Amino acid sequence: QVQLVESGGGLVQAGGSLRLSCAASGSIFSINNMAWYRQAPGKQRELVADITSDGRTNYADSVKGRFTISRDNAKNTVYLQMNSLKLEDTAVYYCNVLTRDAFGGTRNYWGQGTQVTVSS
């Protein structure tokens, strides 16, 4: 099937930056939407940003102006550049991809999650 491998999480001070990566591999016919979600303890998983196959982006209001989502279609990889990090950005971040197979079916795949911790 398809596997997503995330990297780039870690511990940073407020105001700092991190760059997350998510690489898709396996049986891939095409990838439509790619997205980043996050989930803090005791909270619902929320959409942070997503990007379409032709580069159109969407961001949660809480991260607009601070985060940038991008993708490299040749590498089947999506990135999340996180700047001016705040304490409330602390969460486990998950990437998600929507794939289409050779028969026209679609499936969602999730990365394993990577911890981002912002300290004061």
C-alpha atoms as an extended CHARMM CRD file, in Angstrom:
* protein
*
       120  EXT
         1         1  GLN       CA              0.0000000000        0.0000000000        0.0000000000  PROA      1               0.0000000000
         2         2  VAL       CA              1.1700000000        3.5010000000        0.8520000000  PROA      2               0.0000000000
         3         3  GLN       CA              3.3610000000        4.4860000000        3.7640000000  PROA      3               0.0000000000
         4         4  LEU       CA              3.9480000000        7.9900000000        5.1020000000  PROA      4               0.0000000000
         5         5  VAL       CA              7.1110000000        8.7330000000        7.0600000000  PROA      5               0.0000000000
         6         6  GLU       CA              7.2670000000       11.9620000000        9.0370000000  PROA      6               0.0000000000
         7         7  SER       CA             10.3230000000       13.7360000000       10.3720000000  PROA      7               0.0000000000
         8         8  GLY       CA             11.3960000000       17.0880000000       11.7690000000  PROA      8               0.0000000000
         9         9  GLY       CA              9.5840000000       17.3140000000       15.0830000000  PROA      9               0.0000000000
        10        10  GLY       CA             11.3050000000       18.3030000000       18.2890000000  PROA      10              0.0000000000
        11        11  LEU       CA             11.5810000000       20.7290000000       21.1800000000  PROA      11              0.0000000000
        12        12  VAL       CA             11.9260000000       24.4420000000       20.4840000000  PROA      12              0.0000000000
        13        13  GLN       CA             11.5590000000       27.6750000000       22.3960000000  PROA      13              0.0000000000
        14        14  ALA       CA              8.6720000000       30.0130000000       21.7280000000  PROA      14              0.0000000000
        15        15  GLY       CA              9.4690000000       32.1520000000       18.7170000000  PROA      15              0.0000000000
        16        16  GLY       CA             11.5890000000       29.4570000000       17.1390000000  PROA      16              0.0000000000
        17        17  SER       CA             11.1000000000       27.4390000000       13.9710000000  PROA      17              0.0000000000
        18        18  LEU       CA             10.7780000000       23.8460000000       12.8270000000  PROA      18              0.0000000000
        19        19  ARG       CA             10.3070000000       22.2190000000        9.4500000000  PROA      19              0.0000000000
        20        20  LEU       CA              8.3000000000       19.0150000000        9.1920000000  PROA      20              0.0000000000
        21        21  SER       CA              8.5700000000       16.6010000000        6.2900000000  PROA      21              0.0000000000
        22        22  CYS       CA              6.3290000000       13.7490000000        5.2000000000  PROA      22              0.0000000000
        23        23  ALA       CA              7.3940000000       11.3990000000        2.4270000000  PROA      23              0.0000000000
        24        24  ALA       CA              4.9650000000        9.0040000000        0.7700000000  PROA      24              0.0000000000
        25        25  SER       CA              6.1090000000        5.7100000000       -0.7060000000  PROA      25              0.0000000000
        26        26  GLY       CA              4.6210000000        2.4660000000       -1.9630000000  PROA      26              0.0000000000
        27        27  SER       CA              1.9620000000        1.8270000000       -4.5420000000  PROA      27              0.0000000000
        28        28  ILE       CA              1.0470000000        5.3400000000       -5.6470000000  PROA      28              0.0000000000
        29        29  PHE       CA             -0.8620000000        6.1260000000       -8.7990000000  PROA      29              0.0000000000
        30        30  SER       CA             -1.4630000000        9.7640000000       -7.9990000000  PROA      30              0.0000000000
        31        31  ILE       CA             -1.7650000000       12.0460000000       -4.9870000000  PROA      31              0.0000000000
        32        32  ASN       CA             -4.4260000000       14.6920000000       -4.7610000000  PROA      32              0.0000000000
        33        33  ASN       CA             -4.6060000000       16.6290000000       -1.5110000000  PROA      33              0.0000000000
        34        34  MET       CA             -1.8270000000       16.5970000000        1.0850000000  PROA      34              0.0000000000
        35        35  ALA       CA             -2.3850000000       17.9790000000        4.5500000000  PROA      35              0.0000000000
        36        36  TRP       CA             -1.0550000000       18.4520000000        8.0640000000  PROA      36              0.0000000000
        37        37  TYR       CA             -3.1820000000       17.8690000000       11.1440000000  PROA      37              0.0000000000
        38        38  ARG       CA             -2.3100000000       18.2130000000       14.7990000000  PROA      38              0.0000000000
        39        39  GLN       CA             -3.6830000000       16.8940000000       18.0630000000  PROA      39              0.0000000000
        40        40  ALA       CA             -2.9270000000       18.2010000000       21.5270000000  PROA      40              0.0000000000
        41        41  PRO       CA             -3.6370000000       16.1080000000       24.6610000000  PROA      41              0.0000000000
        42        42  GLY       CA             -7.3440000000       16.0410000000       25.4130000000  PROA      42              0.0000000000
        43        43  LYS       CA             -8.1720000000       17.9380000000       22.2420000000  PROA      43              0.0000000000
        44        44  GLN       CA             -9.7290000000       17.0760000000       18.9050000000  PROA      44              0.0000000000
        45        45  ARG       CA             -7.5010000000       16.5360000000       15.9140000000  PROA      45              0.0000000000
        46        46  GLU       CA             -7.5680000000       19.6740000000       13.8010000000  PROA      46              0.0000000000
        47        47  LEU       CA             -6.5700000000       20.5720000000       10.2760000000  PROA      47              0.0000000000
        48        48  VAL       CA             -3.5410000000       22.8500000000       10.2130000000  PROA      48              0.0000000000
        49        49  ALA       CA             -2.9550000000       23.2730000000        6.4770000000  PROA      49              0.0000000000
        50        50  ASP       CA             -3.5320000000       21.5140000000        3.2100000000  PROA      50              0.0000000000
        51        51  ILE       CA             -2.3040000000       21.8130000000       -0.3440000000  PROA      51              0.0000000000
        52        52  THR       CA             -3.7930000000       20.6150000000       -3.6110000000  PROA      52              0.0000000000
        53        53  SER       CA             -1.9740000000       18.8710000000       -6.4270000000  PROA      53              0.0000000000
        54        54  ASP       CA             -1.6160000000       22.1650000000       -8.2900000000  PROA      54              0.0000000000
        55        55  GLY       CA             -0.3340000000       24.0860000000       -5.2800000000  PROA      55              0.0000000000
        56        56  ARG       CA             -3.3900000000       25.8110000000       -3.8360000000  PROA      56              0.0000000000
        57        57  THR       CA             -3.0830000000       26.1670000000       -0.0580000000  PROA      57              0.0000000000
        58        58  ASN       CA             -5.3810000000       26.5370000000        2.9140000000  PROA      58              0.0000000000
        59        59  TYR       CA             -4.5090000000       27.3270000000        6.5390000000  PROA      59              0.0000000000
        60        60  ALA       CA             -6.1880000000       27.2970000000        9.9000000000  PROA      60              0.0000000000
        61        61  ASP       CA             -6.6710000000       30.8320000000       11.2010000000  PROA      61              0.0000000000
        62        62  SER       CA             -4.4280000000       30.0860000000       14.1660000000  PROA      62              0.0000000000
        63        63  VAL       CA             -1.3720000000       29.5030000000       11.9600000000  PROA      63              0.0000000000
        64        64  LYS       CA             -1.8970000000       31.9360000000        9.0880000000  PROA      64              0.0000000000
        65        65  GLY       CA              1.1450000000       34.0850000000        8.5160000000  PROA      65              0.0000000000
        66        66  ARG       CA              3.3620000000       31.7760000000       10.5760000000  PROA      66              0.0000000000
        67        67  PHE       CA              3.1980000000       28.3680000000        8.8610000000  PROA      67              0.0000000000
        68        68  THR       CA              3.7970000000       27.5000000000        5.2190000000  PROA      68              0.0000000000
        69        69  ILE       CA              2.8130000000       24.2470000000        3.5560000000  PROA      69              0.0000000000
        70        70  SER       CA              4.5440000000       23.1270000000        0.3720000000  PROA      70              0.0000000000
        71        71  ARG       CA              4.9940000000       19.9720000000       -1.6650000000  PROA      71              0.0000000000
        72        72  ASP       CA              7.4800000000       18.3580000000       -3.9860000000  PROA      72              0.0000000000
        73        73  ASN       CA              5.4980000000       16.1680000000       -6.3500000000  PROA      73              0.0000000000
        74        74  ALA       CA              8.6080000000       14.5170000000       -7.7880000000  PROA      74              0.0000000000
        75        75  LYS       CA              9.4880000000       13.2890000000       -4.2890000000  PROA      75              0.0000000000
        76        76  ASN       CA              5.9090000000       12.6700000000       -3.1110000000  PROA      76              0.0000000000
        77        77  THR       CA              6.7380000000       14.8140000000       -0.1130000000  PROA      77              0.0000000000
        78        78  VAL       CA              4.8600000000       17.5090000000        1.7810000000  PROA      78              0.0000000000
        79        79  TYR       CA              6.5000000000       20.0160000000        4.1140000000  PROA      79              0.0000000000
        80        80  LEU       CA              5.3250000000       22.2930000000        6.8860000000  PROA      80              0.0000000000
        81        81  GLN       CA              7.5570000000       25.2370000000        7.7200000000  PROA      81              0.0000000000
        82        82  MET       CA              6.6030000000       26.5040000000       11.1730000000  PROA      82              0.0000000000
        83        83  ASN       CA              7.8650000000       29.9210000000       12.2520000000  PROA      83              0.0000000000
        84        84  SER       CA              7.1630000000       32.1030000000       15.2840000000  PROA      84              0.0000000000
        85        85  LEU       CA              6.0860000000       29.0510000000       17.2390000000  PROA      85              0.0000000000
        86        86  LYS       CA              3.8080000000       29.5210000000       20.2280000000  PROA      86              0.0000000000
        87        87  LEU       CA              3.1170000000       27.3620000000       23.2700000000  PROA      87              0.0000000000
        88        88  GLU       CA             -0.2980000000       26.5090000000       21.8600000000  PROA      88              0.0000000000
        89        89  ASP       CA              1.3500000000       24.9320000000       18.8070000000  PROA      89              0.0000000000
        90        90  THR       CA              2.4830000000       22.0470000000       21.0150000000  PROA      90              0.0000000000
        91        91  ALA       CA              0.8910000000       18.8730000000       19.6370000000  PROA      91              0.0000000000
        92        92  VAL       CA              1.4870000000       15.6930000000       17.7270000000  PROA      92              0.0000000000
        93        93  TYR       CA              1.5100000000       16.5590000000       14.0420000000  PROA      93              0.0000000000
        94        94  TYR       CA              0.2010000000       14.0960000000       11.4720000000  PROA      94              0.0000000000
        95        95  CYS       CA              0.4400000000       14.2430000000        7.7210000000  PROA      95              0.0000000000
        96        96  ASN       CA             -2.3610000000       12.9570000000        5.5480000000  PROA      96              0.0000000000
        97        97  VAL       CA             -2.5200000000       12.2320000000        1.8410000000  PROA      97              0.0000000000
        98        98  LEU       CA             -5.4230000000       11.5070000000       -0.4390000000  PROA      98              0.0000000000
        99        99  THR       CA             -4.4080000000        9.0700000000       -3.1710000000  PROA      99              0.0000000000
       100       100  ARG       CA             -6.1060000000        7.8110000000       -6.2740000000  PROA      100             0.0000000000
       101       101  ASP       CA             -5.4510000000        4.3160000000       -7.5810000000  PROA      101             0.0000000000
       102       102  ALA       CA             -5.4360000000        3.0420000000      -11.1530000000  PROA      102             0.0000000000
       103       103  PHE       CA             -9.1110000000        2.1270000000      -10.8810000000  PROA      103             0.0000000000
       104       104  GLY       CA            -10.2440000000        5.5810000000       -9.8280000000  PROA      104             0.0000000000
       105       105  GLY       CA            -10.6720000000        4.8120000000       -6.1420000000  PROA      105             0.0000000000
       106       106  THR       CA             -9.4770000000        7.1760000000       -3.4310000000  PROA      106             0.0000000000
       107       107  ARG       CA             -7.9200000000        6.4700000000       -0.0370000000  PROA      107             0.0000000000
       108       108  ASN       CA             -6.6240000000        8.4840000000        2.8890000000  PROA      108             0.0000000000
       109       109  TYR       CA             -3.3170000000        7.6050000000        4.5360000000  PROA      109             0.0000000000
       110       110  TRP       CA             -1.8630000000        8.9070000000        7.7980000000  PROA      110             0.0000000000
       111       111  GLY       CA              1.6800000000        9.3960000000        8.9460000000  PROA      111             0.0000000000
       112       112  GLN       CA              2.8670000000        8.0310000000       12.2810000000  PROA      112             0.0000000000
       113       113  GLY       CA              2.8450000000       11.4350000000       13.9430000000  PROA      113             0.0000000000
       114       114  THR       CA              5.7170000000       13.5710000000       15.1440000000  PROA      114             0.0000000000
       115       115  GLN       CA              5.8270000000       15.4790000000       18.4360000000  PROA      115             0.0000000000
       116       116  VAL       CA              6.2950000000       19.2320000000       18.3940000000  PROA      116             0.0000000000
       117       117  THR       CA              6.8660000000       20.8050000000       21.8000000000  PROA      117             0.0000000000
       118       118  VAL       CA              7.1970000000       24.5530000000       22.2590000000  PROA      118             0.0000000000
       119       119  SER       CA              8.6550000000       25.7440000000       25.5490000000  PROA      119             0.0000000000
       120       120  SER       CA              8.5300000000       29.1470000000       27.2280000000  PROA      120             0.0000000000
